[in-house]
Amino acid sequence: MSTIEDVAKLAGLSRTTVSRVLNDHPYVSDEKKKLVQQAMEQLGFVPNSAARSLRNQKTGIIAVLIPKISTSFFSQLLDVLEMKASDKGYQLIICQTQYSKQKEKNYLNLLKTRQVDGVIMTSFENEWSVIDSYLQYGPIVLCNEYVEDAHIPMVYINQAKTGYMIAKHLLERGHTQMAYCSNGIVSEGMAARIHGFKSALSEVGLYLHEKLYFEKASTYEDGKNVFAQILKMQVKPTAIFTGSDLVAAGIISEARTADWRLPGDLAVVGYDNMEIAKLLEPMVTTVVLPVEEMATKAMDVMYEKIHNKHYRSLEKHEFLSKLALRESTIYRRNLVATS
Amino acid sequence: MSTIEDVAKLAGLSRTTVSRVLNDHPYVSDEKKKLVQQAMEQLGFVPNSAARSLRNQKTGIIAVLIPKISTSFFSQLLDVLEMKASDKGYQLIICQTQYSKQKEKNYLNLLKTRQVDGVIMTSFENEWSVIDSYLQYGPIVLCNEYVEDAHIPMVYINQAKTGYMIAKHLLERGHTQMAYCSNGIVSEGMAARIHGFKSALSEVGLYLHEKLYFEKASTYEDGKNVFAQILKMQVKPTAIFTGSDLVAAGIISEARTADWRLPGDLAVVGYDNMEIAKLLEPMVTTVVLPVEEMATKAMDVMYEKIHNKHYRSLEKHEFLSKLALRESTIYRRNLVATS
DNA sequence: ATGAAAGCGCTAACAA
DNA sequence: TTGTTAGCGCTTTCAT
């Protein structure tokens, strides 16, 4: 492994000059530059990054905290984050928190030990005050979360508008009796989503019936359960927001078994635009999340924070979901553009 | 940011002693040890990892090269790899090659610049000779690939046995006319798989009809196409291996539209055990890959290579796929255990 | 059991 | 335009 010193010797110059060539500094004559480059070539020289990190006090690495990589949404997010980081010349260290407070803290320590220049959190487990204390060591950017009392850049989806949009769509399709599935997670986003949903209803004098609110559904099995419950009801909903494409799949599966027509007897709206949404029959109208936009913004903001060094700046970067209209809410013959 | 020097001063000791405490060296009296620990506590001292890396010539980081993170299989693999790395005290840098030779080389450079202690490749694009040249800088372990002329540890699936198992299962179900979908990727593994498939057939005097071999099917749409072709055939297959659950989904969707009974008119075997395999109707019999086992082994081997420093050792770590038996090849009433 | 000092490879302030 | 030198923070001989 050759060092800058070796290159300097071979080129008959000083380490400084070599370093200057390496960093594209001005004030190096073309002649010497050539000499240095030849020497580098000949030795197969590559700068040692630990030495650079130590000297420059920055690593070129960003940590991404994620609860579970193999979750469809998070793997998409990570995918884009990696591309954007790569574009900016950064490496990404992946940190799976597995929804554990301790793991989350362990990974935040990467900031303390200066192993990374910044941390992007796509979820969080600890109290905000705990996380806040790490800000003295470097920038933290929230991507896909919103916290009222955090004074840092936050990139997130306006869930109130998401909820509103869903309800509005169903209202336009003529539904008046709707059901709503939550996923059991209690967060500001989830609260905002249902609030938005309800406000669209109340605008037209409707409301969400208590029995039609399912508190905790996140899996295919949960979806089947939800339908079983619906089947037993006196007054049945004509439309349901499922909170997840998996739940939608469960509901659809049972509904078909029970010979319900979809969307005739029940219109279904999913969430996440997972692969299955397009594969089911009927194809599922679902909420499409602005994954790419959020990841891009998060990385841009992180880059800026790393360089301007003012970590505690409150920035709200809000993005909107879209609705992919498909057969589960609109009869095929009325569907102009499916996507 | 406090350094080891600060701690030493506060404790009234030397840097050496502090370092010894930090690294659990013997020959430190309990008394001084306590002193040092108190000082560390008081200053909130955390060792700087760049300095450690520089001094120790190792980073505690492993790079994982992956073509595309958001692919179901790779995200699962990455998930397990991260857990295993974490167990061993390593961080993972993720490198998305996007099937690009150049990107792959760029990321292999992390080894040259000593930014990582080793590289795990889950796929590769360049000629083996290119990759081989990086071995002088550190260990490379193949996880999910097999290359005949690579002299490094390889963790992979025995695809010949996978193919054999699939055909065997269909033979046992009484099929004699089978179709086979490849995904268009040309690799030793893919060749082995079809070879294994064919040899099970030839054992009982059967063979794979040329027209029933689909060269390139990897998406849901491809699956629909495949079925359309089958529909036009004179002699139709009674069973098909799809090479992917997505393709299986496409085939099933079209088959149902054409009012085929599944598995009565056509038995379908998928690959990958994706989420959809259990959600479709019928639930899809599919090949389950030993993701966890491969990831675990790859990380174990990497750990060992990093420490014993002999990188060019040919090691074949072979794993087997399993078949998850479901309704698409076995009538529900005959299904004892679905999974 | 403890400390002094050298040095990992690089960059930058300063001098020439 | 180029070189000398100090030092980033840590570990490890070697001496005591």
mmCIF file of N, CA and C in Angstrom, chain A residues 256-310:
data_model
loop_
_atom_site.group_PDB
_atom_site.id
_atom_site.type_symbol
_atom_site.label_atom_id
_atom_site.label_comp_id
_atom_site.label_asym_id
_atom_site.label_seq_id
_atom_site.Cartn_x
_atom_site.Cartn_y
_atom_site.Cartn_z
ATOM 1 N N ARG A 256 -64.477 -11.542 -2.031
ATOM 2 C CA ARG A 256 -64.743 -12.344 -3.223
ATOM 3 C C ARG A 256 -65.297 -13.711 -2.849
ATOM 4 N N THR A 257 -64.728 -14.258 -1.781
ATOM 5 C CA THR A 257 -65.220 -15.546 -1.310
ATOM 6 C C THR A 257 -66.693 -15.434 -0.928
ATOM 7 N N ALA A 258 -67.043 -14.272 -0.374
ATOM 8 C CA ALA A 258 -68.430 -14.056 0.040
ATOM 9 C C ALA A 258 -69.293 -13.577 -1.133
ATOM 10 N N ASP A 259 -68.695 -13.618 -2.331
ATOM 11 C CA ASP A 259 -69.429 -13.221 -3.540
ATOM 12 C C ASP A 259 -69.859 -11.770 -3.588
ATOM 13 N N TRP A 260 -69.097 -10.927 -2.949
ATOM 14 C CA TRP A 260 -69.393 -9.490 -3.055
ATOM 15 C C TRP A 260 -68.835 -8.992 -4.364
ATOM 16 N N ARG A 261 -69.502 -8.047 -4.938
ATOM 17 C CA ARG A 261 -68.934 -7.409 -6.117
ATOM 18 C C ARG A 261 -68.091 -6.220 -5.665
ATOM 19 N N LEU A 262 -66.955 -6.083 -6.304
ATOM 20 C CA LEU A 262 -66.057 -4.988 -5.958
ATOM 21 C C LEU A 262 -65.810 -4.173 -7.219
ATOM 22 N N PRO A 263 -66.017 -2.917 -7.212
ATOM 23 C CA PRO A 263 -66.357 -2.055 -6.088
ATOM 24 C C PRO A 263 -67.857 -1.921 -5.826
ATOM 25 N N GLY A 264 -68.680 -2.656 -6.575
ATOM 26 C CA GLY A 264 -70.126 -2.485 -6.422
ATOM 27 C C GLY A 264 -70.622 -2.577 -4.989
ATOM 28 N N ASP A 265 -70.276 -3.653 -4.322
ATOM 29 C CA ASP A 265 -70.736 -3.803 -2.937
ATOM 30 C C ASP A 265 -69.779 -3.149 -1.940
ATOM 31 N N LEU A 266 -68.531 -3.080 -2.329
ATOM 32 C CA LEU A 266 -67.554 -2.439 -1.440
ATOM 33 C C LEU A 266 -66.395 -1.870 -2.257
ATOM 34 N N ALA A 267 -66.198 -0.582 -2.090
ATOM 35 C CA ALA A 267 -65.050 0.060 -2.758
ATOM 36 C C ALA A 267 -63.877 0.001 -1.778
ATOM 37 N N VAL A 268 -62.687 -0.270 -2.297
ATOM 38 C CA VAL A 268 -61.525 -0.453 -1.414
ATOM 39 C C VAL A 268 -60.371 0.468 -1.818
ATOM 40 N N VAL A 269 -59.817 1.140 -0.826
ATOM 41 C CA VAL A 269 -58.646 1.983 -1.083
ATOM 42 C C VAL A 269 -57.472 1.470 -0.263
ATOM 43 N N GLY A 270 -56.366 1.203 -0.922
ATOM 44 C CA GLY A 270 -55.178 0.710 -0.229
ATOM 45 C C GLY A 270 -54.218 1.834 0.101
ATOM 46 N N TYR A 271 -53.007 1.461 0.480
ATOM 47 C CA TYR A 271 -52.004 2.455 0.842
ATOM 48 C C TYR A 271 -50.615 1.889 0.594
ATOM 49 N N ASP A 272 -49.816 2.595 -0.140
ATOM 50 C CA ASP A 272 -48.406 2.252 -0.336
ATOM 51 C C ASP A 272 -48.036 1.904 -1.773
ATOM 52 N N ASN A 273 -49.045 1.639 -2.578
ATOM 53 C CA ASN A 273 -48.797 1.231 -3.957
ATOM 54 C C ASN A 273 -47.782 0.095 -4.043
ATOM 55 N N MET A 274 -48.057 -0.942 -3.289
ATOM 56 C CA MET A 274 -47.191 -2.114 -3.345
ATOM 57 C C MET A 274 -47.435 -2.869 -4.648
ATOM 58 N N GLU A 275 -46.534 -3.766 -4.933
ATOM 59 C CA GLU A 275 -46.649 -4.531 -6.172
ATOM 60 C C GLU A 275 -48.026 -5.213 -6.291
ATOM 61 N N ILE A 276 -48.473 -5.797 -5.204
ATOM 62 C CA ILE A 276 -49.744 -6.522 -5.249
ATOM 63 C C ILE A 276 -50.929 -5.667 -5.665
ATOM 64 N N ALA A 277 -50.858 -4.365 -5.401
ATOM 65 C CA ALA A 277 -52.018 -3.513 -5.680
ATOM 66 C C ALA A 277 -52.466 -3.644 -7.128
ATOM 67 N N LYS A 278 -51.505 -3.849 -8.010
ATOM 68 C CA LYS A 278 -51.833 -3.961 -9.423
ATOM 69 C C LYS A 278 -52.155 -5.403 -9.827
ATOM 70 N N LEU A 279 -51.825 -6.337 -8.956
ATOM 71 C CA LEU A 279 -51.982 -7.741 -9.312
ATOM 72 C C LEU A 279 -53.297 -8.332 -8.851
ATOM 73 N N LEU A 280 -53.919 -7.664 -7.906
ATOM 74 C CA LEU A 280 -55.157 -8.218 -7.382
ATOM 75 C C LEU A 280 -56.306 -7.969 -8.341
ATOM 76 N N GLU A 281 -57.363 -8.663 -8.084
ATOM 77 C CA GLU A 281 -58.543 -8.488 -8.896
ATOM 78 C C GLU A 281 -59.701 -8.170 -7.972
ATOM 79 N N PRO A 282 -60.230 -6.985 -8.012
ATOM 80 C CA PRO A 282 -59.863 -5.887 -8.901
ATOM 81 C C PRO A 282 -58.522 -5.243 -8.505
ATOM 82 N N MET A 283 -57.919 -4.563 -9.457
ATOM 83 C CA MET A 283 -56.702 -3.823 -9.148
ATOM 84 C C MET A 283 -57.057 -2.740 -8.137
ATOM 85 N N VAL A 284 -56.173 -2.534 -7.184
ATOM 86 C CA VAL A 284 -56.533 -1.689 -6.044
ATOM 87 C C VAL A 284 -56.160 -0.216 -6.200
ATOM 88 N N THR A 285 -57.159 0.609 -6.022
ATOM 89 C CA THR A 285 -56.920 2.049 -5.924
ATOM 90 C C THR A 285 -56.116 2.256 -4.654
ATOM 91 N N THR A 286 -55.015 2.955 -4.764
ATOM 92 C CA THR A 286 -54.150 3.036 -3.596
ATOM 93 C C THR A 286 -53.417 4.357 -3.499
ATOM 94 N N VAL A 287 -52.944 4.648 -2.310
ATOM 95 C CA VAL A 287 -52.225 5.894 -2.073
ATOM 96 C C VAL A 287 -50.764 5.716 -2.472
ATOM 97 N N VAL A 288 -50.295 6.586 -3.331
ATOM 98 C CA VAL A 288 -48.913 6.517 -3.799
ATOM 99 C C VAL A 288 -48.088 7.543 -3.025
ATOM 100 N N LEU A 289 -47.062 7.067 -2.370
ATOM 101 C CA LEU A 289 -46.254 7.967 -1.548
ATOM 102 C C LEU A 289 -45.124 8.588 -2.357
ATOM 103 N N PRO A 290 -44.801 9.819 -2.059
ATOM 104 C CA PRO A 290 -43.762 10.537 -2.797
ATOM 105 C C PRO A 290 -42.373 10.122 -2.311
ATOM 106 N N VAL A 291 -42.069 8.846 -2.496
ATOM 107 C CA VAL A 291 -40.816 8.293 -1.970
ATOM 108 C C VAL A 291 -39.598 8.995 -2.562
ATOM 109 N N GLU A 292 -39.586 9.057 -3.856
ATOM 110 C CA GLU A 292 -38.437 9.650 -4.525
ATOM 111 C C GLU A 292 -38.229 11.107 -4.119
ATOM 112 N N GLU A 293 -39.324 11.854 -4.110
ATOM 113 C CA GLU A 293 -39.223 13.261 -3.754
ATOM 114 C C GLU A 293 -38.704 13.431 -2.329
ATOM 115 N N MET A 294 -39.220 12.625 -1.413
ATOM 116 C CA MET A 294 -38.790 12.759 -0.016
ATOM 117 C C MET A 294 -37.315 12.413 0.130
ATOM 118 N N ALA A 295 -36.908 11.329 -0.499
ATOM 119 C CA ALA A 295 -35.515 10.903 -0.385
ATOM 120 C C ALA A 295 -34.584 11.962 -0.970
ATOM 121 N N THR A 296 -34.971 12.480 -2.114
ATOM 122 C CA THR A 296 -34.142 13.497 -2.760
ATOM 123 C C THR A 296 -33.996 14.716 -1.869
ATOM 124 N N LYS A 297 -35.127 15.177 -1.365
ATOM 125 C CA LYS A 297 -35.092 16.366 -0.518
ATOM 126 C C LYS A 297 -34.262 16.105 0.741
ATOM 127 N N ALA A 298 -34.475 14.965 1.342
ATOM 128 C CA ALA A 298 -33.757 14.645 2.578
ATOM 129 C C ALA A 298 -32.246 14.686 2.341
ATOM 130 N N MET A 299 -31.835 14.136 1.229
ATOM 131 C CA MET A 299 -30.396 14.099 0.956
ATOM 132 C C MET A 299 -29.871 15.499 0.649
ATOM 133 N N ASP A 300 -30.652 16.272 -0.093
ATOM 134 C CA ASP A 300 -30.241 17.647 -0.377
ATOM 135 C C ASP A 300 -30.064 18.422 0.920
ATOM 136 N N VAL A 301 -31.052 18.295 1.782
ATOM 137 C CA VAL A 301 -31.015 19.031 3.039
ATOM 138 C C VAL A 301 -29.832 18.562 3.886
ATOM 139 N N MET A 302 -29.626 17.261 3.919
ATOM 140 C CA MET A 302 -28.514 16.726 4.703
ATOM 141 C C MET A 302 -27.186 17.291 4.209
ATOM 142 N N TYR A 303 -27.054 17.321 2.934
ATOM 143 C CA TYR A 303 -25.828 17.841 2.325
ATOM 144 C C TYR A 303 -25.597 19.284 2.772
ATOM 145 N N GLU A 304 -26.659 20.027 2.731
ATOM 146 C CA GLU A 304 -26.552 21.435 3.090
ATOM 147 C C GLU A 304 -26.201 21.588 4.582
ATOM 148 N N LYS A 305 -26.845 20.806 5.419
ATOM 149 C CA LYS A 305 -26.590 20.884 6.861
ATOM 150 C C LYS A 305 -25.144 20.520 7.178
ATOM 151 N N ILE A 306 -24.655 19.496 6.528
ATOM 152 C CA ILE A 306 -23.276 19.071 6.788
ATOM 153 C C ILE A 306 -22.321 20.219 6.479
ATOM 154 N N HIS A 307 -22.650 20.938 5.423
ATOM 155 C CA HIS A 307 -21.718 21.986 5.016
ATOM 156 C C HIS A 307 -21.898 23.309 5.729
ATOM 157 N N ASN A 308 -23.115 23.648 6.073
ATOM 158 C CA ASN A 308 -23.244 24.954 6.741
ATOM 159 C C ASN A 308 -23.216 24.850 8.266
ATOM 160 N N LYS A 309 -23.218 23.636 8.743
ATOM 161 C CA LYS A 309 -22.973 23.367 10.173
ATOM 162 C C LYS A 309 -23.947 23.956 11.187
ATOM 163 N N HIS A 310 -25.075 24.393 10.699
ATOM 164 C CA HIS A 310 -26.064 24.859 11.664
ATOM 165 C C HIS A 310 -27.158 23.795 11.729
#
